[in-house]
PDB file of C-alpha atoms in Angstrom:
ATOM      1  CA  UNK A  92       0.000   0.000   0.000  1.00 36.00           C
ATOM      2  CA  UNK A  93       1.311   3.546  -0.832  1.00 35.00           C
ATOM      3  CA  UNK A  94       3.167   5.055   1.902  1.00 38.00           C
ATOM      4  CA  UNK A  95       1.531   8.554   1.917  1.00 36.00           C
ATOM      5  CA  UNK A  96      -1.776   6.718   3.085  1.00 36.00           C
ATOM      6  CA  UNK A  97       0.011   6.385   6.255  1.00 32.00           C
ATOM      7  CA  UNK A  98       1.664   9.960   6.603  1.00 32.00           C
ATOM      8  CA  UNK A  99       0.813  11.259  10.474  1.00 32.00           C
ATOM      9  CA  UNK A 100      -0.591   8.135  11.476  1.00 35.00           C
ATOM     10  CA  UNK A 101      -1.825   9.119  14.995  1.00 34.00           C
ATOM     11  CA  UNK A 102      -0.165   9.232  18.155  1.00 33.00           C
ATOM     12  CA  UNK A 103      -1.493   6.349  20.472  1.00 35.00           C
ATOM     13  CA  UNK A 104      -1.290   5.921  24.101  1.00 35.00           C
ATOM     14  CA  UNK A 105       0.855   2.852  24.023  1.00 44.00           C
ATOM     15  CA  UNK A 106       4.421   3.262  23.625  1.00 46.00           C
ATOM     16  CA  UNK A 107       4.543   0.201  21.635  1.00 47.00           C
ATOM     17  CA  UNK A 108       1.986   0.879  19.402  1.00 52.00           C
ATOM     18  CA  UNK A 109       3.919   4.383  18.687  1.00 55.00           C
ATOM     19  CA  UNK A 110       6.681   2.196  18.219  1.00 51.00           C
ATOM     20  CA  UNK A 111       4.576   0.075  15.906  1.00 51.00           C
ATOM     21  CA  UNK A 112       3.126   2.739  13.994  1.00 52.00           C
ATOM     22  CA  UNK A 113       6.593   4.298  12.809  1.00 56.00           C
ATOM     23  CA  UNK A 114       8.053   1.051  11.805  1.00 54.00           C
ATOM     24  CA  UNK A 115       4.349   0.391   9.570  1.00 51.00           C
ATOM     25  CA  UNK A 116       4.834   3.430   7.968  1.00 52.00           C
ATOM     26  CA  UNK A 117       8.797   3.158   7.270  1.00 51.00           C
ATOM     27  CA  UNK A 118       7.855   0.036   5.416  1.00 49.00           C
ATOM     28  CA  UNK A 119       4.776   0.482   3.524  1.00 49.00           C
ATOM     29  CA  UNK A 120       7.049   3.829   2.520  1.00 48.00           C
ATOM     30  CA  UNK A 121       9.714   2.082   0.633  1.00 50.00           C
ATOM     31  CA  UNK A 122       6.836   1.045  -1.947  1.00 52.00           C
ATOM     32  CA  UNK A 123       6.476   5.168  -2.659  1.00 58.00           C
ATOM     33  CA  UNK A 124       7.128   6.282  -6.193  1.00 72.00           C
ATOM     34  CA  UNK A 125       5.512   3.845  -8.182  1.00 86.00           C
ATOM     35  CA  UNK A 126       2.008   2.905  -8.855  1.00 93.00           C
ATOM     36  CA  UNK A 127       0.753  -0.591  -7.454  1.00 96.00           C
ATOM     37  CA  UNK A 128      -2.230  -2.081  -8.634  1.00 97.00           C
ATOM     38  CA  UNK A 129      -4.440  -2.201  -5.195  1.00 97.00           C
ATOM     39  CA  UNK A 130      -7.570  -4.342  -4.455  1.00 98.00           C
ATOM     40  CA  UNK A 131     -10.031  -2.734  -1.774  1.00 97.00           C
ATOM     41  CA  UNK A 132     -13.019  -5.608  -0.145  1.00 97.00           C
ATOM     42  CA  UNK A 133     -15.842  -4.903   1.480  1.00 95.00           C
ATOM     43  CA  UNK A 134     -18.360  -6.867   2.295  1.00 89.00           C
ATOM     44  CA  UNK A 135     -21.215  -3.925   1.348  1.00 85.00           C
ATOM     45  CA  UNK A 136     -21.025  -0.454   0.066  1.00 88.00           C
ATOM     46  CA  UNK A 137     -24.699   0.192   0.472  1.00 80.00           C
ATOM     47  CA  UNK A 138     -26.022   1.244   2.719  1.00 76.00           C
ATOM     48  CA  UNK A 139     -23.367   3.469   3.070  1.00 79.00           C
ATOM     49  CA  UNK A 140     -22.123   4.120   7.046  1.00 80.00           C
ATOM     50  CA  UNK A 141     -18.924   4.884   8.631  1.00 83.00           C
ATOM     51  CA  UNK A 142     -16.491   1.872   6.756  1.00 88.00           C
ATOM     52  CA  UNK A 143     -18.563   2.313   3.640  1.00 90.00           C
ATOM     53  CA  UNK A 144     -17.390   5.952   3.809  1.00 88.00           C
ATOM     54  CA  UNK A 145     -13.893   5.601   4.177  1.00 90.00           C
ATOM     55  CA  UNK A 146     -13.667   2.844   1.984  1.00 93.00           C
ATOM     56  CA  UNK A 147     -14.725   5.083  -0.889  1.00 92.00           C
ATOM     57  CA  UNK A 148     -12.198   7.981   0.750  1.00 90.00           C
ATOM     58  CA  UNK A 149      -9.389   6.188   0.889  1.00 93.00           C
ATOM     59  CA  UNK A 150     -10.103   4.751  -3.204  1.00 94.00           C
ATOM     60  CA  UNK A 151     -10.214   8.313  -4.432  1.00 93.00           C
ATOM     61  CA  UNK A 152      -6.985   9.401  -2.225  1.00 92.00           C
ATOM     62  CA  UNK A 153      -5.456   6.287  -3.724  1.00 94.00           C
ATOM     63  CA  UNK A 154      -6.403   7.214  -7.522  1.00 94.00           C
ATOM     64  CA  UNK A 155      -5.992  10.375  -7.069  1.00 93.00           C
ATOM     65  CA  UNK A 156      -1.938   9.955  -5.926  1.00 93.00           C
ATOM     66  CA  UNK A 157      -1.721   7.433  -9.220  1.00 94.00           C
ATOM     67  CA  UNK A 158      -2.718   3.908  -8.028  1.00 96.00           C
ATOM     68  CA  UNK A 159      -4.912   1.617  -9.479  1.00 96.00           C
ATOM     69  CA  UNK A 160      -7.716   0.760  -7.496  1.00 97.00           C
ATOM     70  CA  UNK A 161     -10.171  -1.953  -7.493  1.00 97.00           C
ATOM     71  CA  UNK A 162     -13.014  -2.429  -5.171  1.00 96.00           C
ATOM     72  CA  UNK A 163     -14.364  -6.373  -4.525  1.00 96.00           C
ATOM     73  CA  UNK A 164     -17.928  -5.771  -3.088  1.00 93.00           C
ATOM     74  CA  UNK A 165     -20.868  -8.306  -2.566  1.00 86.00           C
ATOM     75  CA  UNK A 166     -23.663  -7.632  -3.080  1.00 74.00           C
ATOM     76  CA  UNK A 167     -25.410  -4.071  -4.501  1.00 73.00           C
ATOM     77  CA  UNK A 168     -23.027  -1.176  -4.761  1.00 74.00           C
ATOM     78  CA  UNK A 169     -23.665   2.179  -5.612  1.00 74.00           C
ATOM     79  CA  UNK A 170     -21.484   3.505  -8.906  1.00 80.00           C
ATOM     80  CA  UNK A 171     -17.958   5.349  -8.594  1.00 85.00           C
ATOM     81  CA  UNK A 172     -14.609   6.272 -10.406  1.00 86.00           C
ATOM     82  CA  UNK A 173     -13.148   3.366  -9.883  1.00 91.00           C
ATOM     83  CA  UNK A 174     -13.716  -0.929 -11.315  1.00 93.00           C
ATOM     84  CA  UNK A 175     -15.971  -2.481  -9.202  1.00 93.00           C
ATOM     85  CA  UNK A 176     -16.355  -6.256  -8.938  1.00 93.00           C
ATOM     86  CA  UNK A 177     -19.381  -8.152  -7.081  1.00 91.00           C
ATOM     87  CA  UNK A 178     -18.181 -11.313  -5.441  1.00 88.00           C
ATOM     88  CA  UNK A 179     -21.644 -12.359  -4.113  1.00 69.00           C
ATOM     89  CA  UNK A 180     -24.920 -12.378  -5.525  1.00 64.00           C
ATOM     90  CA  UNK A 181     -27.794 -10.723  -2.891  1.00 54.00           C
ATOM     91  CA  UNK A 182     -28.809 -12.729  -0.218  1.00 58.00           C
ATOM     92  CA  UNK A 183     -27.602 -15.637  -1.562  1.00 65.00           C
ATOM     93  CA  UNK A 184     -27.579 -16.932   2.270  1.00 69.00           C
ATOM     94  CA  UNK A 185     -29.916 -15.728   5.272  1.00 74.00           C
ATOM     95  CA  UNK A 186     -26.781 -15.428   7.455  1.00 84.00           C
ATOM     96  CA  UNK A 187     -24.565 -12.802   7.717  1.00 83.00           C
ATOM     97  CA  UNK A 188     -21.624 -14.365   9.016  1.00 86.00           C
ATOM     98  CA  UNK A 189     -22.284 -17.257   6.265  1.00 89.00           C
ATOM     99  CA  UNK A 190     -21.406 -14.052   3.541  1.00 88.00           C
ATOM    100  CA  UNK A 191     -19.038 -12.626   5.283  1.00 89.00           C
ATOM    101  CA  UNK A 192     -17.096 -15.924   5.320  1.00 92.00           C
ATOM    102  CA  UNK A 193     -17.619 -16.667   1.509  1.00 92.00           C
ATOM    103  CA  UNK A 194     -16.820 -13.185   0.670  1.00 93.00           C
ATOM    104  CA  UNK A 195     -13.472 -13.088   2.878  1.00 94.00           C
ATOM    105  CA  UNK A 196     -12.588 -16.320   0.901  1.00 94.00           C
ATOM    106  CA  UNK A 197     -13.475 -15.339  -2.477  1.00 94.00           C
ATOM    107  CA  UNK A 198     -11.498 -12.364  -2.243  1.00 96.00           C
ATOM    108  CA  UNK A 199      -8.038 -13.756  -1.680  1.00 97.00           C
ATOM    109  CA  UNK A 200      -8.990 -15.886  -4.455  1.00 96.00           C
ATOM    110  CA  UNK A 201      -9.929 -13.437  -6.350  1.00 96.00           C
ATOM    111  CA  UNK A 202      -6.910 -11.215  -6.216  1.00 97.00           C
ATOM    112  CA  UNK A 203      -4.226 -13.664  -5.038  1.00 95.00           C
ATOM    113  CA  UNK A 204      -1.064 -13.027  -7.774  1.00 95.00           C
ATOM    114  CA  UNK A 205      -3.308 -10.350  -9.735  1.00 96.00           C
ATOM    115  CA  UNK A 206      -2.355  -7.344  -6.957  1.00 97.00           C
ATOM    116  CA  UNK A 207       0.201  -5.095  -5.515  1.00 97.00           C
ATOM    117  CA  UNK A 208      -1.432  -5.239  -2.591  1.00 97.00           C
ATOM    118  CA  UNK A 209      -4.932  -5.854  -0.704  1.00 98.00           C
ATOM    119  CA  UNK A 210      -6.657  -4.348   1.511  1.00 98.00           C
ATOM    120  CA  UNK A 211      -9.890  -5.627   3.011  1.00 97.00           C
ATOM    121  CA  UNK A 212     -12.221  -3.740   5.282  1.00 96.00           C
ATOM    122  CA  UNK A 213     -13.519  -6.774   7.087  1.00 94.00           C
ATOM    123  CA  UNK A 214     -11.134  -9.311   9.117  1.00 95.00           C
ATOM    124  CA  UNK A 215      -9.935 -11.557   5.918  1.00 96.00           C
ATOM    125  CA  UNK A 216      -6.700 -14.004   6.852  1.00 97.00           C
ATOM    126  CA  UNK A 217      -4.792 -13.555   3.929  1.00 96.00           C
ATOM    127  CA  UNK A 218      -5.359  -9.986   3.127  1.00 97.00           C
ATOM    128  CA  UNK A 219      -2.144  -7.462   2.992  1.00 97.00           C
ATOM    129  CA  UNK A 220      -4.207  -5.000   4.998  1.00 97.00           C
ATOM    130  CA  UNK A 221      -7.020  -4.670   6.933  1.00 97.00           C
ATOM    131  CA  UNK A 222      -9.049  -1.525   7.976  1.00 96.00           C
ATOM    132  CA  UNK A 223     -10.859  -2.512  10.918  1.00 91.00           C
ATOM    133  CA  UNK A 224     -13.713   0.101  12.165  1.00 85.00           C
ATOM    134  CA  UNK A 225     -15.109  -2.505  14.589  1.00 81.00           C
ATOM    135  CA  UNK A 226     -14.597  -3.500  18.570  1.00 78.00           C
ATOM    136  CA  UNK A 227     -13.223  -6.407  19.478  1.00 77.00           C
ATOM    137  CA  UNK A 228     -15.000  -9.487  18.782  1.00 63.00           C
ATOM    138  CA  UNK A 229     -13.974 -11.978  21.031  1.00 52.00           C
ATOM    139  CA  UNK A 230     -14.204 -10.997  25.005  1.00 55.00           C
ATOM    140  CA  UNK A 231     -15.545 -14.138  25.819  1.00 53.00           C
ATOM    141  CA  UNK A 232     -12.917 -16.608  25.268  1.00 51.00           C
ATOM    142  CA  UNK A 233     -13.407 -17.935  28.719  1.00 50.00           C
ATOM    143  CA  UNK A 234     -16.880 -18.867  28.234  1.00 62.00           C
ATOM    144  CA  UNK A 235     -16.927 -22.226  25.623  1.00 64.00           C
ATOM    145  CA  UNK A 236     -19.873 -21.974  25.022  1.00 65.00           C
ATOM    146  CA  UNK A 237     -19.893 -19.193  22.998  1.00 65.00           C
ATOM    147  CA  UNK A 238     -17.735 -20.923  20.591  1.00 61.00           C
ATOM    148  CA  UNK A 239     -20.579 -23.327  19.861  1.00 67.00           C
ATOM    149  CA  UNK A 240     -22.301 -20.598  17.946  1.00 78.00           C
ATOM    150  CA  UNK A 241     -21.665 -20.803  14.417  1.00 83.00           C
ATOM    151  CA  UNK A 242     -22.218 -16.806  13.797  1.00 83.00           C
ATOM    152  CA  UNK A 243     -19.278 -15.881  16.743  1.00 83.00           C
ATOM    153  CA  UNK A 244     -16.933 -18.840  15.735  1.00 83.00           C
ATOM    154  CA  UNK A 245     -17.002 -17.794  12.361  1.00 90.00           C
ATOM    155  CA  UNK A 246     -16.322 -13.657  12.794  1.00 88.00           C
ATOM    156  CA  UNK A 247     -14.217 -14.805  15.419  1.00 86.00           C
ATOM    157  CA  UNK A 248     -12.134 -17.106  13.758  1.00 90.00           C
ATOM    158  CA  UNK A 249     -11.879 -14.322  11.134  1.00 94.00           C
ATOM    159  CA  UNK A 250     -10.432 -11.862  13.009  1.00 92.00           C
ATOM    160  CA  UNK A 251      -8.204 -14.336  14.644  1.00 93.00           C
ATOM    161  CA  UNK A 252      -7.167 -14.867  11.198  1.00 95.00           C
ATOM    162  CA  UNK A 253      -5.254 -11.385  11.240  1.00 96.00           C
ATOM    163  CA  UNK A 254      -4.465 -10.501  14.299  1.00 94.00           C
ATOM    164  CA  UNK A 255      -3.174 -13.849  15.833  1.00 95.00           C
ATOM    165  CA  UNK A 256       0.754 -13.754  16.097  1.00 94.00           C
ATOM    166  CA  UNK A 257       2.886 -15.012  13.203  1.00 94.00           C
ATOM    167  CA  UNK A 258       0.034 -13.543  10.777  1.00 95.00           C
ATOM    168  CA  UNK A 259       1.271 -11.639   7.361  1.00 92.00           C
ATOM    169  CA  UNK A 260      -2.271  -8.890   7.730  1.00 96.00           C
ATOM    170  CA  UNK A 261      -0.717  -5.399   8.577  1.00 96.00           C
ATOM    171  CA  UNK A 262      -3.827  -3.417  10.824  1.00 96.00           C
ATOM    172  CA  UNK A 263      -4.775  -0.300  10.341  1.00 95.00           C
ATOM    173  CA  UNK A 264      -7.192   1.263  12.990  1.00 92.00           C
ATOM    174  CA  UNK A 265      -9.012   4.467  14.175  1.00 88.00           C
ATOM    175  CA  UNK A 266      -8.375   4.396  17.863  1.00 86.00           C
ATOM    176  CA  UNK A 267      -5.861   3.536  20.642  1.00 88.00           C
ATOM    177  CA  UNK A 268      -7.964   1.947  22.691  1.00 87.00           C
ATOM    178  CA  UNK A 269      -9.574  -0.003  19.880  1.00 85.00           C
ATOM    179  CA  UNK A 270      -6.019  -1.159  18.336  1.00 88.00           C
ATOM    180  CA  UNK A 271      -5.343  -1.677  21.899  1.00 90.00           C
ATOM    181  CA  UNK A 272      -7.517  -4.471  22.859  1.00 89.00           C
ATOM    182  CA  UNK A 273      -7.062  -6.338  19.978  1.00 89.00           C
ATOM    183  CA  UNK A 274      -3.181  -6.524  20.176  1.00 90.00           C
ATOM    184  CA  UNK A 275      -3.435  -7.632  23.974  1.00 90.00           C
ATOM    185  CA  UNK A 276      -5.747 -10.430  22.904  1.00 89.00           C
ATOM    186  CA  UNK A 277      -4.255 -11.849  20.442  1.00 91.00           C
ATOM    187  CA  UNK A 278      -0.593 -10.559  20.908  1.00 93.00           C
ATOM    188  CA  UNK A 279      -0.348  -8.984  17.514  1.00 94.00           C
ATOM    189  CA  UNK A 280       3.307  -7.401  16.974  1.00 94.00           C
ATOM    190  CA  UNK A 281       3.273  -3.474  17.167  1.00 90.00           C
ATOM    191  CA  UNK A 282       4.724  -3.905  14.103  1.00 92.00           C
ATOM    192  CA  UNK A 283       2.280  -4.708  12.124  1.00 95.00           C
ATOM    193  CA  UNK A 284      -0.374  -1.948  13.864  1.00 94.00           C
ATOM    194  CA  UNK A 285      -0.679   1.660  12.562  1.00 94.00           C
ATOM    195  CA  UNK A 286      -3.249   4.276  13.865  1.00 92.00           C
ATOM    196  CA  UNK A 287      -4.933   6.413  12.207  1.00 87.00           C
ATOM    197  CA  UNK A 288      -5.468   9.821  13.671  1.00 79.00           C
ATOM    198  CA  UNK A 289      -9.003  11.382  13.029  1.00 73.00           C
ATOM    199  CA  UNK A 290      -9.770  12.745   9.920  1.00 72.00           C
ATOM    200  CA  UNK A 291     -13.119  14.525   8.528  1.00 73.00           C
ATOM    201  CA  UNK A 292     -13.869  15.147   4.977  1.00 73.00           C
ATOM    202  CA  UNK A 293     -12.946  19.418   4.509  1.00 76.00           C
ATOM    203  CA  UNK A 294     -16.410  19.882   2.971  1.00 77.00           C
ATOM    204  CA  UNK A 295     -17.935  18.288   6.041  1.00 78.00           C
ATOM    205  CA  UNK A 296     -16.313  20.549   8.501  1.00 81.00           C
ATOM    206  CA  UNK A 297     -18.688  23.697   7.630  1.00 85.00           C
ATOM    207  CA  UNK A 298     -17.965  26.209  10.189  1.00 87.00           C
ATOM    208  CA  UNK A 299     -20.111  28.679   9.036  1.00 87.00           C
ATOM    209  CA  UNK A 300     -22.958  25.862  10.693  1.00 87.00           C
ATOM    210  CA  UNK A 301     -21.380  26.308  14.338  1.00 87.00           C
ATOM    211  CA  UNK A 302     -22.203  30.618  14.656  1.00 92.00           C
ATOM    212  CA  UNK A 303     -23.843  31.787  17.623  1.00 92.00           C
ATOM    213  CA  UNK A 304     -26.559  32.919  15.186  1.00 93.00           C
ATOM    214  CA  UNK A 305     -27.134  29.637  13.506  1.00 93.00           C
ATOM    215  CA  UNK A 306     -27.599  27.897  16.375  1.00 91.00           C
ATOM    216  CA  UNK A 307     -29.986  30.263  17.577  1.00 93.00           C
ATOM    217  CA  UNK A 308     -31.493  30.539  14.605  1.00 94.00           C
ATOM    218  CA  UNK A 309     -31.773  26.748  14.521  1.00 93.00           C
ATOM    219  CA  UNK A 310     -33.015  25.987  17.487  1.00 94.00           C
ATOM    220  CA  UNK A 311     -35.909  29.216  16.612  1.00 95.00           C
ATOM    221  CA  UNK A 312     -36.813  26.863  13.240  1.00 96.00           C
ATOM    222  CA  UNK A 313     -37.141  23.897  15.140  1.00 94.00           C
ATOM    223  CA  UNK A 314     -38.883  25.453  18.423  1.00 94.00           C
ATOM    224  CA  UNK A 315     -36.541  24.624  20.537  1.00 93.00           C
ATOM    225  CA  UNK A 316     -35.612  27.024  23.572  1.00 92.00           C
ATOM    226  CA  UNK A 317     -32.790  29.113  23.687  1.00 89.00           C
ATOM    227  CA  UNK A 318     -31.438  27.599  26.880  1.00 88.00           C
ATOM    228  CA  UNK A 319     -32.495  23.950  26.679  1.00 90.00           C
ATOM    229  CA  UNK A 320     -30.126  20.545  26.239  1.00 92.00           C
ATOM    230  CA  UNK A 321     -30.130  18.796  23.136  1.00 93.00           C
ATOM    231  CA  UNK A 322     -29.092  15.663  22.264  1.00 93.00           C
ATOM    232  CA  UNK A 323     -27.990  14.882  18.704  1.00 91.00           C
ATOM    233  CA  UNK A 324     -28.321  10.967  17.910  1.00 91.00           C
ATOM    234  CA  UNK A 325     -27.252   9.391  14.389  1.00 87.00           C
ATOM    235  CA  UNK A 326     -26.674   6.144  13.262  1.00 82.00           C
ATOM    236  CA  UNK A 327     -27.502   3.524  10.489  1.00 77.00           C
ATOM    237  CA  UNK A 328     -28.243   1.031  12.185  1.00 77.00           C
ATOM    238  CA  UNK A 329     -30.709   1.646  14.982  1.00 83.00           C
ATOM    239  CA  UNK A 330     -30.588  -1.541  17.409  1.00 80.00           C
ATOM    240  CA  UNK A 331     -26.955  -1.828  17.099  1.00 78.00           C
ATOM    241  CA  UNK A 332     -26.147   1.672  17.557  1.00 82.00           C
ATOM    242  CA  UNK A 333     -28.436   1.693  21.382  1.00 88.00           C
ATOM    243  CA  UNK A 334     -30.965   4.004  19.886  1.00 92.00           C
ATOM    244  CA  UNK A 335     -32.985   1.891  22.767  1.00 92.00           C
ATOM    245  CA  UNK A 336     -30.960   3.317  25.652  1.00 92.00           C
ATOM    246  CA  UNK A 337     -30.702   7.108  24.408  1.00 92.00           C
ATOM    247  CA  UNK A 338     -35.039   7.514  24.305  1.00 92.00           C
ATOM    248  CA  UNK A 339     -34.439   5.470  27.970  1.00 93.00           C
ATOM    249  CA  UNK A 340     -32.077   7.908  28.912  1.00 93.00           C
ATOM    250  CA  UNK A 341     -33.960  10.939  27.393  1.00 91.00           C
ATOM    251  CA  UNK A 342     -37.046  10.048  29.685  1.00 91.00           C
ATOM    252  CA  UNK A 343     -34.842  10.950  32.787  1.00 93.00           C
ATOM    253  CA  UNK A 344     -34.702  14.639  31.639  1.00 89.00           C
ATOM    254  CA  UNK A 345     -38.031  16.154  30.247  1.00 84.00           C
ATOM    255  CA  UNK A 346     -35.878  19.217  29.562  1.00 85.00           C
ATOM    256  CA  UNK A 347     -34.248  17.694  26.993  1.00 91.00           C
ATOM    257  CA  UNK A 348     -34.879  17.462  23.259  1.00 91.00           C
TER     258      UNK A 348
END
């Protein structure tokens, strides 16, 4: 993977994972100056959330510096700039951990010999890269039972896949703590960890939207008092993302909106 991807890459609370972090970036730098053909998977790019997001980022930052850049997707996709190849067919299985096995699978195949490098946005054992967004799966290592579950062995045995010691996958991740847990599990080598530090889109930052007069002028549009709390919840996913708890926790407070 181009180097420049990883310029800055954050500073972390662990001095190992500092450590880590310089020696990803001194590597994945001595590939700089040349364009590599690069394969991005993930397992959905609509509906698009968080990963789906900076999938698509880090594709245009990629062509944009020269690269070639192919996405492996399953299922429907929206259209971009860049080749985009569907790996499986819609709902070609009830189960979601049944596609995101196949599709982990299917992509090494897939690009295996035909790529510079790889980068997957799900936990994929074989991948050159992997972008991982999510917490850590497996905290219950000490209860067997669990393991009897085909949906937790499977994502579990995924991500075990790349972060288990001895493993080729280079991580990147978006926090410390995040990074953190996963490297203490599975003693991943600092090494192969990088952290990315945060990063929003410029047109997204729109300070003109954070004025003392827009927010009064907001809150006049939406009849809202001057002097009341608000509480600003967004997510795609509504059961995942504990939409549940927040109206729980609004009832507590009939001040709030």
């Amino acid at each position: 993977m181009s180097g420049q991807l990883l310029e800055g890459g954050g500073r972390q609370g662990s001095h190992a994972l500092d450590q880590g972090s310089e020696e990803f970036a001194g590597a994945s730098t001595r590939l700089s100056g040349r364009a590599l053909d690069i394969a991005l998977g993930i397992h959905r790019l609509l509906p698009q959330g968080g990963l789906e997001d900076n999938c698509i980022r880090i594709a245009d930052e990629l062509k944009r510096r020269g690269h070639r850049v192919t996405i492996f997707v399953g299922g429907e996709h929206s259209q971009l700039d860049v080749p985009i190849v569907p790996l499986i067919p819609p709902r070609q299985s009830l189960f979601n951990h049944v596609r995101a096995a196949r599709f982990s699978r299917d992509f090494i195949a897939e690009t295996t010999g035909k790529f510079d490098r790889t980068v997957a946005f799900q936990p994929t054992p074989g991948a050159d890269v992997l972008f991982i967004a999510d917490r850590l799966r497996d905290r219950s290592m000490f209860n067997p039972l669990r393991w009897l579950h085909p949906r937790f062995y499977t994502y579990a045995s995924l991500e075990k896949g790349c972060f288990r010691r001895g493993a080729g996958t280079r991580i990147i991740g978006v926090a410390e703590p995040q990074v953190a847990s996963f490297v203490e599990r599975y003693g991943t080598e600092p090494e192969r960890v990088a952290v990315l530090p945060p990063a929003i889109a410029a047109e997204k930052h729109r300070p003109e939207s954070r004025t003392a007069e827009a927010r009064a002028r907001v809150r006049r549009e939406l009849g809202i008092p001057g002097d009341a709390t608000v509480w600003l919840w967004l997510a795609l996913q509504p059961r995942v993302k504990g939409l549940d708890r927040v109206l729980a926790a609004l009832k507590l407070d009939p001040r709030t909106h």
